[in-house]
Amino acid sequence: MKYVDEFRDPDKARTLLKEINQIAADLTDKLKRPVYIMEVCGGHTHSIFRYGIENMLPASIELIHGPGCPVCVLPMGRVDDCVAIAEQNNVIFTTFGDAMRVPGSKKSLLQSKADGADVRMVYSPLDALSIAKKNPDKEVVFFGLGFETTMPSTALTVLKAEEQGIHNFSLFCNHITIIPTIKAVLDSPGLQLDGFLGPGHVSMVIGNQPYDFIAEHYHRPVVVAGFEPLDILQSLWMVLKQLTAGEARIENQYNRIVPDNGNAQALKAISQVFELREFFEWRGLGSIDHSGVQLTEAYAAFDAEKKFIVPAVTIADPKSCQCGEVLKGAIKPWECKVFGKACTPEIPLGALMVSSEGACAAYYQFGGDRIDAIEVAEKTLEVIA
Amino acid sequence: MCLGIPGKIISISDVEQQLGIVDVGGIQRVVNLSCINETDVELEQHIDSWVLVHVGFAMSVIDEAEAHATLKVLTELGEMQEELAAMQKGAS
Ligand code: SF4
């Protein structure tokens, strides 16, 4: 596929790995420890595991899988709210597939569907709007979640609902914003982190300038990265080069997709429909100020939280869950006490085990034990070959 | 969640609603083009453009020149490595 295959060229990957090995070795000599680089975005986590990139890298580089998987950071209480809305009479509850299996305190949306609720998977929020149009006597709710990448699509769908006067459509808004999230990571005590791979598709919406504070105040390099193997390797190489030169800048590896100023139309739609919440609750990370958005007063008629009575209760994660520590990079997934035991992709306890963008599910699938990991690495070299 | 796929705009299906048909890996689908639509550009001008499609919306027009430039850096890096290796061999 165009713009995909070229970025999987194994020769170029080998070239990059050679450079990475060399620079990382020099750096660790100086630092007397591995170089820690965090990929913020769950999409990157997914690619890193899918292509076995972690296994290709030298031990001198440690990747920390950040909190950028919107499904993984959804707290139990919000899932309970989804179930409560879905189980009301006359409601069709629509959602992206990723969110179906996230555990709530009693059940997931998938279990609620099995119990008879009308829960439907959609590819696009516009599909939810079509369902609303076709079912005028039902209330159709779309479960909006995701970072700034997905926000414009939801915003434009709400605008369309208003324009077309489709009032049986509403949004259960769980969108979150990337900057407060990165800031929360950077401010967490005891953090060891040398640089970031910046989220490619969030940046195509918000541009690169919002990351300036990471370089200016926290003196960490950020390279906004694409999602193919070469994109990720090249971005790692760019971060390492900055570290070697003692620099901290915002660079854009993914400039075929990410314009420096982001997408004006998308940003306009977001600012028209959404406003910041005072705070938003994250699974494992607690409450983060201004990290979520809600519909503005002007669009209250499309707000499922106003249309329906939702429990809106904060529910603590099960005691045995260590999702928060994994999200902050404090422990590796397999170091969680329930990893692979009480918590598996089939019966997930924590959300990091649900989505293919979650670090725990990725490790469970691709890197559970060393033999598997090596096999995967060999296979992926074949795949990208 | 945040992933997107490159696709090529085949035709414009509804100018008013800003919809087009995009071919994504052989599958054709109606995609909303309002995020890539600048006010002074006719939608038709985007036909044959490659875009990044995310949950039914075209979110970015792929910049061909930048894609080439990114790959060129890597090609040159490979050539340099080869040359260095040859030099080392020659010296020994
Ligand atoms: S293994 Fe399960 S409970 Fe433990 S951190 Fe991962 S997702 Fe959370």
XYZ file of C-alpha atoms and ligand atoms in Angstrom:
485
model
C 0.000 0.000 0.000
C 1.305 3.434 -0.898
C 2.746 5.462 2.003
C 2.866 2.253 4.022
C 5.154 -0.253 2.298
C 7.955 2.265 1.706
C 8.087 2.820 5.447
C 8.638 -0.868 6.138
C 11.796 -1.303 4.029
C 14.048 -3.772 5.902
C 17.303 -2.398 4.456
C 16.548 1.034 5.760
C 15.494 -0.480 9.098
C 18.879 -2.218 9.354
C 20.680 1.022 8.554
C 18.779 2.808 11.304
C 19.323 0.045 13.834
C 23.071 0.249 13.208
C 23.070 3.985 13.924
C 20.811 3.558 16.947
C 23.045 0.873 18.403
C 26.107 3.021 18.095
C 24.669 6.228 19.506
C 22.855 4.449 22.323
C 26.049 2.642 23.340
C 27.945 5.960 23.569
C 25.096 7.522 25.521
C 24.805 4.726 28.070
C 28.565 4.840 28.563
C 28.154 8.437 29.592
C 24.934 8.015 31.585
C 25.890 4.693 33.217
C 22.303 3.540 32.706
C 19.967 2.817 29.790
C 18.337 5.640 27.839
C 14.641 5.927 28.716
C 12.305 7.021 25.930
C 8.532 7.182 26.305
C 6.087 6.741 23.464
C 3.041 8.677 24.641
C 0.588 7.290 22.128
C -1.089 3.895 22.328
C -0.908 3.659 18.541
C 2.873 3.656 18.854
C 2.748 1.023 21.583
C 0.696 -1.106 19.228
C 3.146 -0.686 16.314
C 6.171 -1.273 18.542
C 4.790 -4.658 19.558
C 3.251 -5.584 16.253
C 6.594 -5.182 14.483
C 8.710 -6.474 17.348
C 10.636 -3.209 17.509
C 11.363 -3.495 21.211
C 13.144 -6.786 20.575
C 15.274 -5.278 17.810
C 16.584 -2.512 20.049
C 19.756 -2.839 22.128
C 19.419 -3.233 25.897
C 20.828 0.283 26.185
C 17.417 1.691 25.180
C 14.347 1.177 27.282
C 10.980 2.128 25.905
C 8.400 3.281 28.411
C 4.871 2.778 27.188
C 2.961 5.890 28.120
C -0.661 6.626 28.983
C -1.829 7.410 25.450
C -4.404 4.675 25.041
C -7.794 6.307 25.691
C -9.488 2.977 26.273
C -6.867 1.956 28.839
C -7.226 5.038 30.996
C -11.008 4.994 31.119
C -11.984 4.612 34.770
C -14.417 1.944 35.924
C -17.003 4.508 36.971
C -17.314 5.791 33.387
C -17.846 2.271 32.079
C -20.573 1.845 34.705
C -22.164 5.057 33.377
C -22.080 3.620 29.840
C -23.789 0.458 31.015
C -26.389 2.484 32.940
C -27.233 4.516 29.824
C -27.208 1.477 27.540
C -29.618 -0.389 29.798
C -32.258 2.335 29.828
C -35.412 1.678 27.887
C -35.472 2.808 24.321
C -31.716 3.475 24.036
C -29.365 2.362 21.276
C -25.823 2.706 22.615
C -23.114 3.018 19.956
C -19.386 2.656 20.510
C -16.033 1.966 18.862
C -15.210 -1.726 19.124
C -12.164 -1.153 21.383
C -14.363 -0.051 24.266
C -16.715 -3.027 24.323
C -14.677 -5.184 26.677
C -13.370 -2.623 29.154
C -14.417 -3.885 32.579
C -16.763 -1.799 34.687
C -17.326 -2.511 38.360
C -20.099 -4.963 37.506
C -19.921 -5.567 33.788
C -18.562 -4.405 30.446
C -20.626 -3.131 27.517
C -20.216 -6.530 25.899
C -21.780 -8.231 28.912
C -24.520 -5.634 28.969
C -25.246 -6.436 25.316
C -25.396 -10.137 26.174
C -27.903 -9.217 28.879
C -30.162 -7.690 26.238
C -29.089 -4.029 25.940
C -28.974 -2.644 22.395
C -25.227 -1.957 22.153
C -23.838 -1.547 18.638
C -20.295 -1.239 17.363
C -19.698 1.534 14.829
C -16.692 2.524 12.741
C -17.430 6.254 12.757
C -19.541 8.632 14.885
C -21.313 9.472 11.619
C -22.588 5.879 11.552
C -24.165 6.507 14.958
C -25.853 9.599 13.550
C -27.259 7.550 10.645
C -28.663 5.044 13.143
C -30.362 7.945 14.938
C -31.822 9.194 11.673
C -33.198 5.739 10.879
C -34.642 5.210 14.368
C -36.450 8.455 15.219
C -38.373 6.855 18.092
C -35.184 5.673 19.841
C -32.512 7.615 21.742
C -29.137 6.979 20.121
C -26.073 7.648 22.257
C -22.510 7.709 20.926
C -19.701 6.901 23.329
C -17.094 9.509 22.372
C -13.588 8.780 23.523
C -10.070 9.443 22.384
C -7.551 12.258 22.362
C -7.522 15.222 20.000
C -7.238 12.846 17.035
C -10.803 11.677 17.451
C -12.293 14.871 18.912
C -12.868 16.638 15.562
C -14.881 13.717 14.190
C -17.177 13.765 17.220
C -17.441 17.562 17.178
C -18.368 17.589 13.493
C -20.948 14.863 14.097
C -22.606 16.938 16.841
C -22.592 19.964 14.522
C -24.199 17.834 11.833
C -26.861 16.553 14.250
C -27.736 20.145 15.107
C -27.764 21.274 11.488
C -30.044 18.399 10.487
C -32.194 18.701 13.606
C -31.533 15.126 14.766
C -32.443 15.491 18.416
C -32.594 11.820 19.352
C -28.782 11.759 19.074
C -26.496 12.497 21.999
C -22.863 12.156 22.990
C -21.469 10.551 26.111
C -18.281 12.552 26.061
C -15.084 11.011 27.432
C -12.581 12.813 25.260
C -9.277 13.633 26.905
C -6.507 16.074 26.072
C -2.873 15.202 25.602
C -0.964 18.145 27.075
C -2.131 17.889 30.729
C -1.486 14.182 30.468
C 2.127 14.612 29.406
C 2.534 17.229 32.085
C 1.202 14.829 34.720
C 3.724 12.230 33.575
C 6.581 14.747 33.664
C 5.606 15.922 37.144
C 5.310 12.462 38.649
C 7.945 11.980 41.348
C 10.911 9.733 40.685
C 10.365 9.793 36.943
C 13.329 8.724 34.841
C 12.787 9.790 31.278
C 15.174 11.169 28.686
C 12.899 11.953 25.767
C 9.598 11.413 23.987
C 8.188 10.036 20.788
C 5.379 12.539 20.195
C 1.908 11.339 19.185
C 1.657 11.568 15.391
C -2.052 11.771 14.848
C -2.846 13.993 17.813
C -0.245 16.359 16.396
C -1.835 16.376 12.958
C -4.768 18.063 14.724
C -3.077 20.282 17.338
C 0.283 20.892 15.589
C 3.713 20.862 17.202
C 3.804 24.124 19.074
C 1.858 22.847 22.148
C 4.869 20.653 23.011
C 7.271 23.595 23.297
C 7.028 23.559 27.107
C 8.503 20.049 27.194
C 11.703 21.307 25.605
C 11.723 24.694 27.320
C 10.756 23.804 30.879
C 11.554 20.135 31.156
C 14.501 20.037 28.756
C 13.417 16.803 27.105
C 13.506 16.259 23.339
C 10.287 15.357 21.536
C 10.145 13.832 18.060
C 6.633 13.637 16.610
C 6.571 10.205 14.996
C 4.659 8.212 12.404
C 3.430 4.681 12.973
C 5.317 2.481 10.527
C 8.489 0.641 11.634
C 10.823 3.073 9.848
C 8.956 6.038 11.315
C 9.482 4.752 14.818
C 13.118 3.776 14.324
C 13.951 7.063 12.632
C 12.262 9.001 15.422
C 14.190 7.092 18.080
C 17.388 7.863 16.188
C 16.433 11.560 16.098
C 15.778 11.605 19.861
C 19.132 9.912 20.498
C 20.947 12.417 18.301
C 19.441 15.285 20.254
C 20.438 13.675 23.527
C 24.007 13.181 22.312
C 24.210 16.821 21.302
C 22.744 17.877 24.658
C 19.756 19.429 22.908
C 16.043 19.490 23.684
C 13.922 20.473 20.702
C 10.592 19.586 19.144
C 11.186 17.801 15.845
C 8.713 16.438 13.341
C 9.594 13.115 11.727
C 6.019 12.678 10.478
C 5.856 15.830 8.395
C 4.178 14.042 5.502
C 1.053 14.025 7.710
C 1.641 16.570 10.471
C 1.613 20.250 9.485
C 3.412 22.428 12.047
C 0.227 24.329 12.826
C -2.118 21.363 12.927
C -5.506 21.338 11.235
C -7.399 24.639 11.372
C -10.795 23.194 10.429
C -10.531 20.431 13.010
C -9.463 22.838 15.752
C -12.333 25.157 14.880
C -14.867 22.351 15.237
C -13.351 21.312 18.580
C -13.450 24.833 20.015
C -16.981 25.368 18.785
C -18.431 22.315 20.504
C -16.192 21.481 23.456
C -14.867 23.194 26.571
C -12.381 21.959 29.157
C -13.682 20.141 32.210
C -12.256 21.265 35.513
C -10.813 17.794 35.983
C -11.194 14.302 34.621
C -10.682 11.011 36.378
C -8.148 8.609 34.828
C -7.813 4.946 35.523
C -4.594 4.396 37.409
C -3.521 8.041 37.316
C -6.276 9.623 39.406
C -7.786 12.984 38.648
C -5.902 15.293 36.267
C -6.910 18.965 36.037
C -8.282 20.168 32.690
C -7.531 16.824 31.074
C -11.005 16.190 29.676
C -13.581 18.086 27.635
C -17.362 18.343 27.724
C -19.972 19.822 25.423
C -20.499 23.562 25.865
C -23.796 24.953 27.131
C -24.857 25.719 23.543
C -24.800 21.988 22.729
C -26.236 20.756 26.037
C -29.180 19.238 24.149
C -26.743 16.701 22.688
C -25.076 15.871 26.003
C -25.943 12.367 27.218
C -24.818 13.312 30.721
C -27.635 15.889 30.798
C -30.185 13.814 28.908
C -29.902 10.729 31.098
C -29.426 10.113 34.760
C -25.936 8.658 35.082
C -24.552 7.323 38.360
C -21.273 9.290 37.934
C -19.657 7.515 40.850
C -15.904 7.247 41.194
C -14.996 3.619 41.680
C -11.556 2.608 42.848
C -9.679 0.062 40.750
C -9.419 -3.430 42.250
C -6.648 -3.463 44.864
C -4.589 -6.006 42.968
C -4.448 -3.780 39.834
C -1.200 -1.969 39.210
C -2.279 -0.252 36.014
C -1.240 3.171 37.316
C 2.329 2.089 37.941
C 2.535 0.505 34.510
C 1.110 3.643 32.882
C 3.747 5.811 34.522
C 6.502 3.391 33.565
C 7.295 2.634 37.229
C 6.906 -1.114 36.669
C 6.830 -3.333 33.593
C 3.514 -5.067 32.823
C 4.758 -8.527 33.816
C 5.771 -7.164 37.194
C 2.095 -6.600 38.055
C 1.072 -9.284 40.524
C -1.952 -10.413 38.529
C -0.403 -10.236 35.032
C -1.257 -13.387 33.092
C -2.950 -14.860 36.164
C -6.115 -13.081 37.315
C -5.688 -10.633 34.430
C -5.600 -11.901 30.831
C -6.997 -10.569 27.541
C -9.884 -13.056 27.856
C -10.788 -11.952 31.369
C -9.168 -8.554 31.833
C -8.991 -7.023 35.279
C -7.379 -3.801 34.146
C -7.995 -1.855 30.965
C -4.375 -2.127 29.851
C -5.153 -5.760 29.149
C -8.149 -4.949 26.929
C -7.030 -2.847 24.029
C -4.381 -3.876 21.535
C -2.884 -0.468 22.338
C -2.516 -1.381 25.997
C 0.954 -2.322 27.192
C -0.229 -5.364 29.176
C -2.183 -6.909 26.301
C 0.761 -6.241 23.998
C 3.246 -7.940 26.298
C 0.861 -10.809 26.936
C 0.388 -11.385 23.216
C 3.848 -10.684 21.893
C 6.361 -10.795 24.687
C 5.042 -12.955 27.501
C 8.207 -14.925 27.820
C 11.574 -14.746 26.190
C 11.130 -17.597 23.738
C 7.951 -16.056 22.435
C 9.640 -12.701 22.208
C 12.527 -14.039 20.172
C 10.185 -15.912 17.870
C 8.159 -12.779 17.346
C 11.279 -10.759 16.619
C 12.322 -13.244 13.950
C 8.873 -13.348 12.459
C 8.560 -9.593 12.332
C 11.882 -9.264 10.600
C 10.364 -11.578 8.006
C 7.173 -9.522 7.914
C 8.918 -6.246 7.315
C 11.226 -8.003 4.873
C -7.864 4.259 18.529
C -5.523 6.872 17.144
C -4.567 4.947 14.048
C -5.397 6.072 10.542
C -4.946 4.644 7.075
C -3.825 6.340 3.858
C -6.405 6.349 1.085
C -6.897 8.022 -2.270
C -9.847 10.299 -3.033
C -11.623 8.823 -6.069
C -14.553 11.175 -6.442
C -16.690 13.745 -4.670
C -20.096 12.326 -3.834
C -21.804 15.251 -2.114
C -20.422 18.772 -2.334
C -22.846 20.279 0.150
C -22.206 17.617 2.804
C -18.493 17.571 1.873
C -18.399 13.850 1.245
C -16.103 11.947 -1.074
C -15.370 8.352 -2.043
C -11.978 7.236 -0.803
C -10.193 4.059 -1.800
C -8.463 2.581 1.212
C -6.464 -0.501 0.306
C -9.000 -1.506 -2.354
C -12.076 -0.825 -0.233
C -14.126 2.191 -1.225
C -15.941 4.157 1.420
C -17.736 7.446 1.860
C -15.461 9.750 3.828
C -16.173 13.171 5.274
C -13.772 15.725 3.797
C -14.616 18.814 5.837
C -11.357 18.752 7.830
C -9.181 19.008 4.725
C -11.408 21.494 2.969
C -9.924 24.964 2.887
C -12.507 27.636 2.176
C -11.009 28.888 -1.085
C -10.355 25.464 -2.626
C -12.954 23.529 -4.640
C -13.466 20.043 -3.233
C -13.014 18.622 -6.740
C -9.388 19.701 -6.659
C -8.732 17.069 -4.018
C -9.569 14.199 -6.368
C -6.524 11.885 -6.650
C -5.034 13.298 -3.447
C -3.892 10.863 -0.798
C -5.354 11.518 2.615
C -5.118 9.996 6.068
C -8.498 8.537 7.006
C -9.496 8.245 10.659
C -12.960 7.046 11.823
C -14.636 8.128 8.605
C -12.966 11.529 8.281
C -10.056 12.608 6.070
C -7.779 14.310 8.584
C -4.735 15.300 6.559
C -3.622 15.530 2.940
C -0.445 13.498 2.655
C 2.496 15.641 1.570
C 4.257 13.687 -1.168
C 7.400 15.829 -1.145
C 7.835 15.385 2.618
C 7.330 11.627 2.319
C 10.134 11.499 -0.259
C 12.386 13.707 1.832
C 11.951 11.449 4.877
C 12.884 8.365 2.863
C 15.781 10.152 1.163
C 17.466 10.820 4.507
C 17.406 7.093 5.161
C 18.677 6.156 1.709
C 21.599 8.542 2.134
C 22.307 7.204 5.592
C 22.522 3.695 4.119
C 24.861 4.838 1.370
C 27.098 6.530 3.884
C 27.278 3.390 6.003
C 28.222 1.349 2.942
C 30.916 3.802 2.014
C 32.349 3.781 5.510
C 32.353 0.001 5.532
C 34.148 -0.042 2.177
C 36.688 2.474 3.440
C 37.356 0.347 6.499
C 37.847 -2.710 4.339
C 40.149 -0.822 1.994
C 42.269 0.398 4.888
C 42.810 -3.021 6.407
S -1.797 -6.954 34.381
Fe -3.934 -6.249 34.416
S -4.201 -5.335 36.426
Fe -1.998 -5.568 36.134
S -1.366 -3.587 35.285
Fe -1.821 -4.902 33.532
S -3.970 -4.491 33.044
Fe -3.594 -3.656 35.096
